[in-house]
Amino acid sequence: MSEKVFLYEELLKEVKELMDPKCGDIANMANFTAAIKNKFNFWWCGFYLINANNELELGPFQGPTACTRIGFGKGVCGSAWQQEKTIVVPDVHQFEGHIACSSVSNSEIVVPFYKKGKLIGVLDIDSEHYNTFDENDAFFLERLLAYLD
Ligand code: SME
């Protein structure tokens, strides 16, 4: 098992324990991003949620300050929303329309976030390194998000 898969297996157990059914989404989403950020020390990890104006709006996150609103189909986040699929970006500088909230970010993954079968936002993770994310991240992050359903 690779180190990454091992850490994700640990994270699955930790996040399952961490999610508090007596809390609202914000508390659980905040802890969810903290658990991921601390496990892998990613540069930035956070949610964008679809707001009343049909834009993605910054939600609970861990890391430096970030862009607050992203349009449908814009950037990696808006594209993952539009396509309703996980997008892995090995080099953000090669992604047309990438929104640079931070010049430090070099690779990124964005995973659609569903609740009760409805897409309500995305989970976005940025790395200061190139080629950080692959199909393992997509697989495990999708599984982790199911704990927030
Ligand atoms: N890079 C993202 C914007 C959000 S920040 O990375 C936190 C994008 O292109 O959608």
Short mmCIF file of N, CA, C and O in Angstrom, two decimals, residues 9-149:
data_model
loop_
_atom_site.label_atom_id
_atom_site.label_comp_id
_atom_site.label_asym_id
_atom_site.label_seq_id
_atom_site.Cartn_x
_atom_site.Cartn_y
_atom_site.Cartn_z
N GLU A 9 -6.58 5.83 4.30
CA GLU A 9 -7.30 4.80 5.07
C GLU A 9 -7.45 5.26 6.52
O GLU A 9 -8.52 5.11 7.12
N GLU A 10 -6.39 5.84 7.07
CA GLU A 10 -6.46 6.40 8.44
C GLU A 10 -7.49 7.51 8.50
O GLU A 10 -8.30 7.58 9.43
N LEU A 11 -7.43 8.37 7.50
CA LEU A 11 -8.33 9.53 7.46
C LEU A 11 -9.80 9.12 7.39
O LEU A 11 -10.66 9.75 8.02
N LEU A 12 -10.08 8.06 6.66
CA LEU A 12 -11.47 7.58 6.56
C LEU A 12 -12.00 7.25 7.96
O LEU A 12 -13.13 7.63 8.31
N LYS A 13 -11.18 6.56 8.75
CA LYS A 13 -11.61 6.20 10.11
C LYS A 13 -11.75 7.45 10.98
O LYS A 13 -12.71 7.60 11.72
N GLU A 14 -10.77 8.35 10.86
CA GLU A 14 -10.79 9.56 11.69
C GLU A 14 -11.99 10.44 11.37
O GLU A 14 -12.67 10.94 12.27
N VAL A 15 -12.24 10.63 10.09
CA VAL A 15 -13.35 11.51 9.69
C VAL A 15 -14.70 10.91 10.08
O VAL A 15 -15.61 11.61 10.53
N LYS A 16 -14.80 9.59 9.95
CA LYS A 16 -16.04 8.92 10.34
C LYS A 16 -16.35 9.19 11.82
O LYS A 16 -17.48 9.49 12.19
N GLU A 17 -15.31 9.12 12.65
CA GLU A 17 -15.46 9.39 14.09
C GLU A 17 -15.77 10.86 14.37
O GLU A 17 -16.51 11.20 15.28
N LEU A 18 -15.14 11.71 13.57
CA LEU A 18 -15.17 13.15 13.81
C LEU A 18 -16.53 13.78 13.49
O LEU A 18 -16.94 14.75 14.13
N MET A 19 -17.21 13.23 12.50
CA MET A 19 -18.46 13.85 12.06
C MET A 19 -19.51 13.70 13.17
O MET A 19 -19.77 12.59 13.64
N ASP A 20 -20.09 14.84 13.57
CA ASP A 20 -21.03 14.86 14.68
C ASP A 20 -22.45 15.04 14.14
O ASP A 20 -22.81 16.12 13.67
N PRO A 21 -23.27 13.99 14.20
CA PRO A 21 -24.62 14.07 13.63
C PRO A 21 -25.50 15.10 14.35
O PRO A 21 -26.52 15.52 13.80
N LYS A 22 -25.07 15.51 15.55
CA LYS A 22 -25.87 16.50 16.29
C LYS A 22 -25.52 17.93 15.88
O LYS A 22 -26.15 18.88 16.34
N CYS A 23 -24.48 18.06 15.05
CA CYS A 23 -24.06 19.40 14.60
C CYS A 23 -24.60 19.70 13.22
O CYS A 23 -24.90 18.79 12.45
N GLY A 24 -24.63 20.97 12.90
CA GLY A 24 -24.98 21.38 11.54
C GLY A 24 -23.81 21.15 10.60
O GLY A 24 -22.72 20.75 11.03
N ASP A 25 -24.04 21.44 9.33
CA ASP A 25 -23.02 21.19 8.31
C ASP A 25 -21.75 22.00 8.51
O ASP A 25 -20.66 21.52 8.22
N ILE A 26 -21.88 23.24 8.97
CA ILE A 26 -20.69 24.11 9.04
C ILE A 26 -19.64 23.53 9.98
O ILE A 26 -18.46 23.46 9.63
N ALA A 27 -20.06 23.09 11.15
CA ALA A 27 -19.11 22.51 12.11
C ALA A 27 -18.44 21.28 11.52
O ALA A 27 -17.20 21.12 11.61
N ASN A 28 -19.21 20.42 10.92
CA ASN A 28 -18.64 19.19 10.36
C ASN A 28 -17.74 19.48 9.15
O ASN A 28 -16.69 18.87 8.99
N MET A 29 -18.14 20.41 8.32
CA MET A 29 -17.31 20.76 7.16
C MET A 29 -16.00 21.41 7.60
O MET A 29 -14.94 21.17 7.02
N ALA A 30 -16.07 22.23 8.65
CA ALA A 30 -14.86 22.88 9.17
C ALA A 30 -13.88 21.82 9.68
O ALA A 30 -12.69 21.82 9.33
N ASN A 31 -14.37 20.89 10.48
CA ASN A 31 -13.49 19.82 10.98
C ASN A 31 -12.99 18.92 9.85
O ASN A 31 -11.86 18.44 9.88
N PHE A 32 -13.84 18.70 8.87
CA PHE A 32 -13.48 17.87 7.71
C PHE A 32 -12.25 18.46 6.99
O PHE A 32 -11.27 17.76 6.71
N THR A 33 -12.29 19.78 6.75
CA THR A 33 -11.15 20.41 6.06
C THR A 33 -9.90 20.41 6.94
O THR A 33 -8.79 20.23 6.45
N ALA A 34 -10.09 20.58 8.25
CA ALA A 34 -8.94 20.56 9.17
C ALA A 34 -8.30 19.18 9.19
O ALA A 34 -7.07 19.06 9.20
N ALA A 35 -9.12 18.14 9.19
CA ALA A 35 -8.60 16.76 9.23
C ALA A 35 -7.76 16.48 7.98
O ALA A 35 -6.67 15.91 8.07
N ILE A 36 -8.23 16.91 6.82
CA ILE A 36 -7.50 16.68 5.57
C ILE A 36 -6.21 17.50 5.54
O ILE A 36 -5.13 17.01 5.25
N LYS A 37 -6.34 18.78 5.88
CA LYS A 37 -5.17 19.68 5.84
C LYS A 37 -4.08 19.17 6.77
O LYS A 37 -2.89 19.15 6.42
N ASN A 38 -4.44 18.74 7.95
CA ASN A 38 -3.44 18.30 8.92
C ASN A 38 -2.83 16.95 8.56
O ASN A 38 -1.68 16.69 8.87
N LYS A 39 -3.60 16.11 7.92
CA LYS A 39 -3.07 14.80 7.53
C LYS A 39 -1.99 14.92 6.45
O LYS A 39 -0.96 14.28 6.51
N PHE A 40 -2.26 15.77 5.46
CA PHE A 40 -1.36 15.84 4.30
C PHE A 40 -0.55 17.14 4.21
O PHE A 40 0.30 17.26 3.35
N ASN A 41 -0.90 18.08 5.09
CA ASN A 41 -0.25 19.39 5.03
C ASN A 41 -0.38 20.05 3.66
O ASN A 41 0.57 20.66 3.14
N PHE A 42 -1.56 19.90 3.06
CA PHE A 42 -1.81 20.58 1.79
C PHE A 42 -1.80 22.09 2.01
O PHE A 42 -2.08 22.57 3.11
N TRP A 43 -1.55 22.83 0.96
CA TRP A 43 -1.50 24.29 1.03
C TRP A 43 -2.86 24.89 1.42
O TRP A 43 -2.96 25.80 2.24
N TRP A 44 -3.91 24.37 0.83
CA TRP A 44 -5.25 24.93 1.06
C TRP A 44 -6.27 23.81 0.86
O TRP A 44 -6.12 22.98 -0.06
N CYS A 45 -7.27 23.79 1.70
CA CYS A 45 -8.33 22.78 1.58
C CYS A 45 -9.64 23.42 2.03
O CYS A 45 -9.72 23.92 3.16
N GLY A 46 -10.62 23.44 1.16
CA GLY A 46 -11.86 24.08 1.59
C GLY A 46 -13.04 23.80 0.68
O GLY A 46 -12.90 23.20 -0.39
N PHE A 47 -14.18 24.27 1.14
CA PHE A 47 -15.43 24.10 0.39
C PHE A 47 -15.82 25.40 -0.30
O PHE A 47 -15.57 26.50 0.22
N TYR A 48 -16.44 25.24 -1.44
CA TYR A 48 -17.22 26.32 -2.07
C TYR A 48 -18.63 25.78 -2.21
O TYR A 48 -18.83 24.65 -2.69
N LEU A 49 -19.60 26.59 -1.79
CA LEU A 49 -21.00 26.14 -1.79
C LEU A 49 -21.84 27.02 -2.71
O LEU A 49 -21.64 28.25 -2.75
N ILE A 50 -22.78 26.42 -3.42
CA ILE A 50 -23.64 27.18 -4.34
C ILE A 50 -24.55 28.09 -3.52
O ILE A 50 -25.26 27.63 -2.63
N ASN A 51 -24.50 29.39 -3.82
CA ASN A 51 -25.30 30.35 -3.04
C ASN A 51 -26.59 30.71 -3.79
O ASN A 51 -26.88 30.17 -4.87
N ALA A 52 -27.34 31.65 -3.21
CA ALA A 52 -28.66 32.03 -3.76
C ALA A 52 -28.52 32.69 -5.12
O ALA A 52 -29.48 32.72 -5.91
N ASN A 53 -27.36 33.25 -5.44
CA ASN A 53 -27.13 33.88 -6.75
C ASN A 53 -26.55 32.91 -7.77
O ASN A 53 -26.06 33.32 -8.82
N ASN A 54 -26.59 31.61 -7.41
CA ASN A 54 -26.06 30.56 -8.30
C ASN A 54 -24.58 30.77 -8.64
O ASN A 54 -24.17 30.66 -9.80
N GLU A 55 -23.83 31.08 -7.60
CA GLU A 55 -22.37 31.14 -7.71
C GLU A 55 -21.82 30.22 -6.62
O GLU A 55 -22.51 29.94 -5.64
N LEU A 56 -20.55 29.85 -6.80
CA LEU A 56 -19.88 29.15 -5.69
C LEU A 56 -19.38 30.22 -4.72
O LEU A 56 -18.75 31.20 -5.13
N GLU A 57 -19.69 30.01 -3.45
CA GLU A 57 -19.27 30.96 -2.41
C GLU A 57 -18.39 30.23 -1.39
O GLU A 57 -18.70 29.10 -1.01
N LEU A 58 -17.35 30.90 -0.98
CA LEU A 58 -16.39 30.31 -0.04
C LEU A 58 -17.08 29.80 1.22
O LEU A 58 -17.89 30.50 1.82
N GLY A 59 -16.76 28.57 1.58
CA GLY A 59 -17.30 27.96 2.79
C GLY A 59 -16.17 27.65 3.76
O GLY A 59 -15.09 28.24 3.67
N PRO A 60 -16.39 26.71 4.69
CA PRO A 60 -15.34 26.35 5.65
C PRO A 60 -14.07 25.90 4.93
O PRO A 60 -14.13 25.14 3.96
N PHE A 61 -12.93 26.41 5.39
CA PHE A 61 -11.65 26.04 4.77
C PHE A 61 -10.52 26.14 5.77
O PHE A 61 -10.68 26.70 6.85
N GLN A 62 -9.39 25.60 5.37
CA GLN A 62 -8.15 25.69 6.15
C GLN A 62 -7.07 26.17 5.20
O GLN A 62 -6.90 25.61 4.10
N GLY A 63 -6.33 27.18 5.61
CA GLY A 63 -5.25 27.69 4.77
C GLY A 63 -5.36 29.19 4.64
O GLY A 63 -6.16 29.83 5.34
N PRO A 64 -4.59 29.76 3.72
CA PRO A 64 -4.62 31.22 3.53
C PRO A 64 -5.97 31.70 2.98
O PRO A 64 -6.75 30.89 2.48
N THR A 65 -6.19 33.00 3.08
CA THR A 65 -7.43 33.57 2.56
C THR A 65 -7.58 33.23 1.07
O THR A 65 -6.59 33.03 0.36
N ALA A 66 -8.85 33.18 0.61
CA ALA A 66 -9.11 32.71 -0.76
C ALA A 66 -10.18 33.55 -1.44
O ALA A 66 -10.87 34.35 -0.78
N CYS A 67 -10.35 33.35 -2.75
CA CYS A 67 -11.41 34.02 -3.53
C CYS A 67 -12.76 33.68 -2.89
O CYS A 67 -12.96 32.53 -2.47
N THR A 68 -13.66 34.63 -2.88
CA THR A 68 -14.94 34.40 -2.20
C THR A 68 -16.03 33.87 -3.11
O THR A 68 -16.89 33.11 -2.67
N ARG A 69 -16.01 34.28 -4.43
CA ARG A 69 -17.09 33.84 -5.31
C ARG A 69 -16.52 33.36 -6.65
O ARG A 69 -15.60 33.97 -7.19
N ILE A 70 -17.09 32.27 -7.16
CA ILE A 70 -16.65 31.69 -8.44
C ILE A 70 -17.89 31.35 -9.26
O ILE A 70 -18.82 30.70 -8.75
N GLY A 71 -17.91 31.77 -10.51
CA GLY A 71 -19.08 31.54 -11.36
C GLY A 71 -19.15 30.12 -11.92
O GLY A 71 -18.15 29.39 -11.95
N PHE A 72 -20.35 29.76 -12.38
CA PHE A 72 -20.58 28.45 -13.00
C PHE A 72 -19.66 28.31 -14.22
O PHE A 72 -19.63 29.20 -15.08
N GLY A 73 -18.92 27.24 -14.28
CA GLY A 73 -18.03 26.99 -15.41
C GLY A 73 -16.71 27.74 -15.33
O GLY A 73 -15.86 27.60 -16.22
N LYS A 74 -16.52 28.55 -14.30
CA LYS A 74 -15.28 29.34 -14.17
C LYS A 74 -14.25 28.60 -13.31
O LYS A 74 -14.61 27.99 -12.29
N GLY A 75 -13.00 28.71 -13.73
CA GLY A 75 -11.92 28.09 -12.95
C GLY A 75 -12.09 26.58 -12.85
O GLY A 75 -12.94 25.98 -13.51
N VAL A 76 -11.26 25.99 -12.01
CA VAL A 76 -11.35 24.55 -11.83
C VAL A 76 -12.62 24.21 -11.04
O VAL A 76 -13.33 23.25 -11.36
N CYS A 77 -12.91 25.05 -10.04
CA CYS A 77 -14.09 24.79 -9.20
C CYS A 77 -15.38 24.86 -10.00
O CYS A 77 -16.23 23.96 -9.94
N GLY A 78 -15.54 25.96 -10.76
CA GLY A 78 -16.75 26.13 -11.56
C GLY A 78 -16.87 25.07 -12.65
O GLY A 78 -17.99 24.69 -13.05
N SER A 79 -15.74 24.58 -13.14
CA SER A 79 -15.75 23.53 -14.17
C SER A 79 -16.19 22.20 -13.57
O SER A 79 -16.96 21.45 -14.20
N ALA A 80 -15.70 21.89 -12.36
CA ALA A 80 -16.11 20.64 -11.70
C ALA A 80 -17.60 20.67 -11.41
O ALA A 80 -18.30 19.66 -11.54
N TRP A 81 -18.11 21.85 -11.06
CA TRP A 81 -19.55 22.03 -10.82
C TRP A 81 -20.31 21.80 -12.14
O TRP A 81 -21.26 21.03 -12.21
N GLN A 82 -19.86 22.47 -13.20
CA GLN A 82 -20.53 22.37 -14.50
C GLN A 82 -20.54 20.93 -15.01
O GLN A 82 -21.54 20.42 -15.49
N GLN A 83 -19.39 20.27 -14.89
CA GLN A 83 -19.25 18.91 -15.44
C GLN A 83 -19.71 17.84 -14.47
O GLN A 83 -19.81 16.67 -14.84
N GLU A 84 -19.95 18.25 -13.22
CA GLU A 84 -20.34 17.30 -12.16
C GLU A 84 -19.38 16.13 -12.11
O GLU A 84 -19.78 14.96 -12.04
N LYS A 85 -18.11 16.46 -12.15
CA LYS A 85 -17.10 15.40 -11.99
C LYS A 85 -15.84 15.96 -11.35
O LYS A 85 -15.58 17.17 -11.39
N THR A 86 -15.09 15.03 -10.75
CA THR A 86 -13.83 15.41 -10.11
C THR A 86 -12.82 15.80 -11.18
O THR A 86 -12.69 15.13 -12.20
N ILE A 87 -12.11 16.92 -10.93
CA ILE A 87 -11.08 17.36 -11.86
C ILE A 87 -9.73 17.39 -11.13
O ILE A 87 -9.60 18.02 -10.09
N VAL A 88 -8.78 16.66 -11.71
CA VAL A 88 -7.41 16.64 -11.19
C VAL A 88 -6.56 17.50 -12.12
O VAL A 88 -6.56 17.30 -13.34
N VAL A 89 -5.87 18.48 -11.54
CA VAL A 89 -5.05 19.39 -12.34
C VAL A 89 -3.58 19.26 -11.90
O VAL A 89 -3.20 19.78 -10.85
N PRO A 90 -2.77 18.56 -12.68
CA PRO A 90 -1.36 18.35 -12.29
C PRO A 90 -0.54 19.63 -12.27
O PRO A 90 0.39 19.77 -11.50
N ASP A 91 -0.93 20.58 -13.17
CA ASP A 91 -0.20 21.86 -13.26
C ASP A 91 -1.24 22.94 -13.55
O ASP A 91 -1.77 23.03 -14.66
N VAL A 92 -1.54 23.74 -12.53
CA VAL A 92 -2.62 24.73 -12.68
C VAL A 92 -2.31 25.77 -13.76
O VAL A 92 -3.22 26.36 -14.34
N HIS A 93 -1.04 25.97 -14.05
CA HIS A 93 -0.66 26.97 -15.04
C HIS A 93 -1.03 26.53 -16.47
O HIS A 93 -1.05 27.33 -17.39
N GLN A 94 -1.34 25.25 -16.61
CA GLN A 94 -1.74 24.71 -17.91
C GLN A 94 -3.26 24.62 -18.04
O GLN A 94 -3.77 24.21 -19.08
N PHE A 95 -3.99 24.96 -16.98
CA PHE A 95 -5.46 24.83 -17.01
C PHE A 95 -6.04 26.17 -17.44
O PHE A 95 -5.95 27.18 -16.72
N GLU A 96 -6.66 26.18 -18.61
CA GLU A 96 -7.20 27.43 -19.13
C GLU A 96 -8.32 27.94 -18.21
O GLU A 96 -9.25 27.20 -17.91
N GLY A 97 -8.19 29.17 -17.76
CA GLY A 97 -9.22 29.76 -16.91
C GLY A 97 -9.01 29.51 -15.44
O GLY A 97 -9.84 29.92 -14.62
N HIS A 98 -7.92 28.86 -15.10
CA HIS A 98 -7.62 28.63 -13.67
C HIS A 98 -7.66 29.95 -12.91
O HIS A 98 -7.14 30.96 -13.37
N ILE A 99 -8.29 29.93 -11.74
CA ILE A 99 -8.37 31.13 -10.90
C ILE A 99 -7.29 31.01 -9.82
O ILE A 99 -7.36 30.11 -8.98
N ALA A 100 -6.33 31.92 -9.87
CA ALA A 100 -5.21 31.84 -8.92
C ALA A 100 -5.53 32.64 -7.67
O ALA A 100 -5.34 33.86 -7.63
N CYS A 101 -6.06 31.97 -6.66
CA CYS A 101 -6.29 32.64 -5.37
C CYS A 101 -4.96 32.88 -4.70
O CYS A 101 -4.81 33.79 -3.90
N SER A 102 -4.00 32.01 -5.00
CA SER A 102 -2.67 32.13 -4.41
C SER A 102 -1.64 31.76 -5.47
O SER A 102 -1.80 30.77 -6.18
N SER A 103 -0.59 32.55 -5.54
CA SER A 103 0.46 32.27 -6.54
C SER A 103 1.30 31.06 -6.12
O SER A 103 2.10 30.56 -6.90
N VAL A 104 1.10 30.59 -4.91
CA VAL A 104 1.89 29.45 -4.40
C VAL A 104 1.37 28.12 -4.96
O VAL A 104 2.10 27.15 -5.07
N SER A 105 0.08 28.09 -5.32
CA SER A 105 -0.54 26.83 -5.75
C SER A 105 -0.02 26.40 -7.12
O SER A 105 0.03 27.19 -8.06
N ASN A 106 0.34 25.12 -7.23
CA ASN A 106 0.82 24.59 -8.51
C ASN A 106 0.01 23.40 -9.02
O ASN A 106 0.05 23.10 -10.21
N SER A 107 -0.68 22.71 -8.13
CA SER A 107 -1.59 21.65 -8.58
C SER A 107 -2.83 21.66 -7.71
O SER A 107 -2.85 22.26 -6.63
N GLU A 108 -3.87 20.99 -8.19
CA GLU A 108 -5.18 21.16 -7.55
C GLU A 108 -6.09 19.98 -7.85
O GLU A 108 -5.95 19.33 -8.90
N ILE A 109 -7.01 19.71 -6.93
CA ILE A 109 -8.09 18.74 -7.22
C ILE A 109 -9.39 19.37 -6.73
O ILE A 109 -9.42 20.00 -5.67
N VAL A 110 -10.43 19.21 -7.52
CA VAL A 110 -11.76 19.70 -7.12
C VAL A 110 -12.76 18.56 -7.27
O VAL A 110 -12.84 17.92 -8.32
N VAL A 111 -13.48 18.31 -6.17
CA VAL A 111 -14.40 17.18 -6.12
C VAL A 111 -15.82 17.70 -5.86
O VAL A 111 -16.03 18.45 -4.91
N PRO A 112 -16.79 17.32 -6.69
CA PRO A 112 -18.16 17.75 -6.44
C PRO A 112 -18.65 17.26 -5.08
O PRO A 112 -18.30 16.16 -4.65
N PHE A 113 -19.44 18.10 -4.43
CA PHE A 113 -19.97 17.78 -3.09
C PHE A 113 -21.49 17.65 -3.20
O PHE A 113 -22.17 18.61 -3.53
N TYR A 114 -21.97 16.44 -2.93
CA TYR A 114 -23.40 16.15 -3.04
C TYR A 114 -23.99 15.95 -1.65
O TYR A 114 -23.35 15.37 -0.77
N LYS A 115 -25.21 16.41 -1.48
CA LYS A 115 -25.98 16.03 -0.28
C LYS A 115 -27.33 15.53 -0.76
O LYS A 115 -28.01 16.20 -1.52
N LYS A 116 -27.67 14.34 -0.31
CA LYS A 116 -28.93 13.70 -0.69
C LYS A 116 -29.11 13.68 -2.22
O LYS A 116 -30.17 14.00 -2.76
N GLY A 117 -28.01 13.39 -2.90
CA GLY A 117 -28.06 13.25 -4.35
C GLY A 117 -28.00 14.54 -5.12
O GLY A 117 -27.99 14.54 -6.36
N LYS A 118 -27.96 15.68 -4.42
CA LYS A 118 -27.96 16.98 -5.10
C LYS A 118 -26.59 17.63 -4.95
O LYS A 118 -26.05 17.69 -3.84
N LEU A 119 -26.06 18.14 -6.06
CA LEU A 119 -24.77 18.83 -5.98
C LEU A 119 -24.97 20.18 -5.30
O LEU A 119 -25.74 21.02 -5.78
N ILE A 120 -24.28 20.38 -4.16
CA ILE A 120 -24.46 21.65 -3.44
C ILE A 120 -23.18 22.49 -3.40
O ILE A 120 -23.19 23.60 -2.90
N GLY A 121 -22.10 21.94 -3.92
CA GLY A 121 -20.84 22.69 -3.92
C GLY A 121 -19.70 21.81 -4.33
O GLY A 121 -19.91 20.75 -4.95
N VAL A 122 -18.49 22.25 -4.00
CA VAL A 122 -17.29 21.45 -4.33
C VAL A 122 -16.32 21.51 -3.16
O VAL A 122 -16.33 22.45 -2.36
N LEU A 123 -15.48 20.49 -3.10
CA LEU A 123 -14.33 20.49 -2.20
C LEU A 123 -13.11 20.79 -3.07
O LEU A 123 -12.91 20.14 -4.11
N ASP A 124 -12.33 21.77 -2.67
CA ASP A 124 -11.15 22.19 -3.45
C ASP A 124 -9.89 22.01 -2.61
O ASP A 124 -9.87 22.43 -1.44
N ILE A 125 -8.88 21.38 -3.17
CA ILE A 125 -7.60 21.26 -2.45
C ILE A 125 -6.48 21.72 -3.38
O ILE A 125 -6.42 21.33 -4.55
N ASP A 126 -5.63 22.57 -2.83
CA ASP A 126 -4.49 23.12 -3.58
C ASP A 126 -3.18 22.63 -2.97
O ASP A 126 -3.08 22.50 -1.75
N SER A 127 -2.20 22.44 -3.83
CA SER A 127 -0.87 22.04 -3.37
C SER A 127 0.16 23.00 -3.94
O SER A 127 0.03 23.47 -5.07
N GLU A 128 1.21 23.26 -3.16
CA GLU A 128 2.29 24.10 -3.67
C GLU A 128 3.21 23.31 -4.60
O GLU A 128 4.07 23.88 -5.26
N HIS A 129 3.04 21.99 -4.63
CA HIS A 129 3.86 21.13 -5.49
C HIS A 129 3.09 20.80 -6.78
O HIS A 129 1.86 20.77 -6.78
N TYR A 130 3.82 20.46 -7.83
CA TYR A 130 3.19 19.97 -9.05
C TYR A 130 2.81 18.50 -8.87
O TYR A 130 3.41 17.79 -8.04
N ASN A 131 1.83 18.05 -9.64
CA ASN A 131 1.47 16.61 -9.71
C ASN A 131 1.17 15.98 -8.36
O ASN A 131 1.52 14.82 -8.13
N THR A 132 0.54 16.73 -7.48
CA THR A 132 0.26 16.18 -6.14
C THR A 132 -0.87 15.16 -6.17
O THR A 132 -0.85 14.18 -5.44
N PHE A 133 -1.85 15.38 -7.03
CA PHE A 133 -3.09 14.61 -6.96
C PHE A 133 -3.23 13.62 -8.11
O PHE A 133 -2.77 13.88 -9.23
N ASP A 134 -3.88 12.49 -7.81
CA ASP A 134 -4.10 11.47 -8.83
C ASP A 134 -5.43 10.76 -8.55
O ASP A 134 -6.22 11.24 -7.73
N GLU A 135 -5.63 9.63 -9.19
CA GLU A 135 -6.92 8.95 -9.04
C GLU A 135 -7.15 8.42 -7.61
O GLU A 135 -8.29 8.25 -7.20
N ASN A 136 -6.07 8.22 -6.85
CA ASN A 136 -6.25 7.82 -5.45
C ASN A 136 -6.91 8.93 -4.64
O ASN A 136 -7.80 8.68 -3.82
N ASP A 137 -6.45 10.16 -4.86
CA ASP A 137 -7.05 11.29 -4.15
C ASP A 137 -8.53 11.41 -4.53
O ASP A 137 -9.38 11.61 -3.66
N ALA A 138 -8.81 11.30 -5.82
CA ALA A 138 -10.20 11.40 -6.28
C ALA A 138 -11.05 10.33 -5.60
O ALA A 138 -12.12 10.62 -5.05
N PHE A 139 -10.57 9.10 -5.60
CA PHE A 139 -11.31 7.97 -5.02
C PHE A 139 -11.58 8.20 -3.53
O PHE A 139 -12.72 8.10 -3.07
N PHE A 140 -10.52 8.53 -2.78
CA PHE A 140 -10.70 8.66 -1.33
C PHE A 140 -11.45 9.93 -0.94
O PHE A 140 -12.23 9.93 0.02
N LEU A 141 -11.21 11.02 -1.64
CA LEU A 141 -11.93 12.26 -1.29
C LEU A 141 -13.43 12.10 -1.54
O LEU A 141 -14.26 12.58 -0.77
N GLU A 142 -13.78 11.40 -2.63
CA GLU A 142 -15.20 11.14 -2.89
C GLU A 142 -15.79 10.29 -1.77
O GLU A 142 -16.90 10.54 -1.31
N ARG A 143 -15.04 9.30 -1.30
CA ARG A 143 -15.51 8.47 -0.19
C ARG A 143 -15.63 9.27 1.10
O ARG A 143 -16.59 9.12 1.85
N LEU A 144 -14.64 10.13 1.34
CA LEU A 144 -14.68 10.96 2.56
C LEU A 144 -15.89 11.88 2.56
O LEU A 144 -16.56 12.06 3.58
N LEU A 145 -16.18 12.46 1.40
CA LEU A 145 -17.31 13.40 1.32
C LEU A 145 -18.63 12.71 1.63
O LEU A 145 -19.57 13.36 2.10
N ALA A 146 -18.68 11.42 1.41
CA ALA A 146 -19.92 10.68 1.70
C ALA A 146 -20.25 10.74 3.20
O ALA A 146 -21.42 10.63 3.58
N TYR A 147 -19.25 10.97 4.04
CA TYR A 147 -19.51 11.10 5.48
C TYR A 147 -20.22 12.41 5.83
O TYR A 147 -20.70 12.58 6.95
N LEU A 148 -20.25 13.33 4.89
CA LEU A 148 -20.94 14.61 5.12
C LEU A 148 -22.35 14.60 4.53
O LEU A 148 -23.06 15.59 4.61
N ASP A 149 -22.72 13.51 3.91
CA ASP A 149 -24.02 13.45 3.21
C ASP A 149 -25.19 13.52 4.20
O ASP A 149 -25.10 12.97 5.28
#
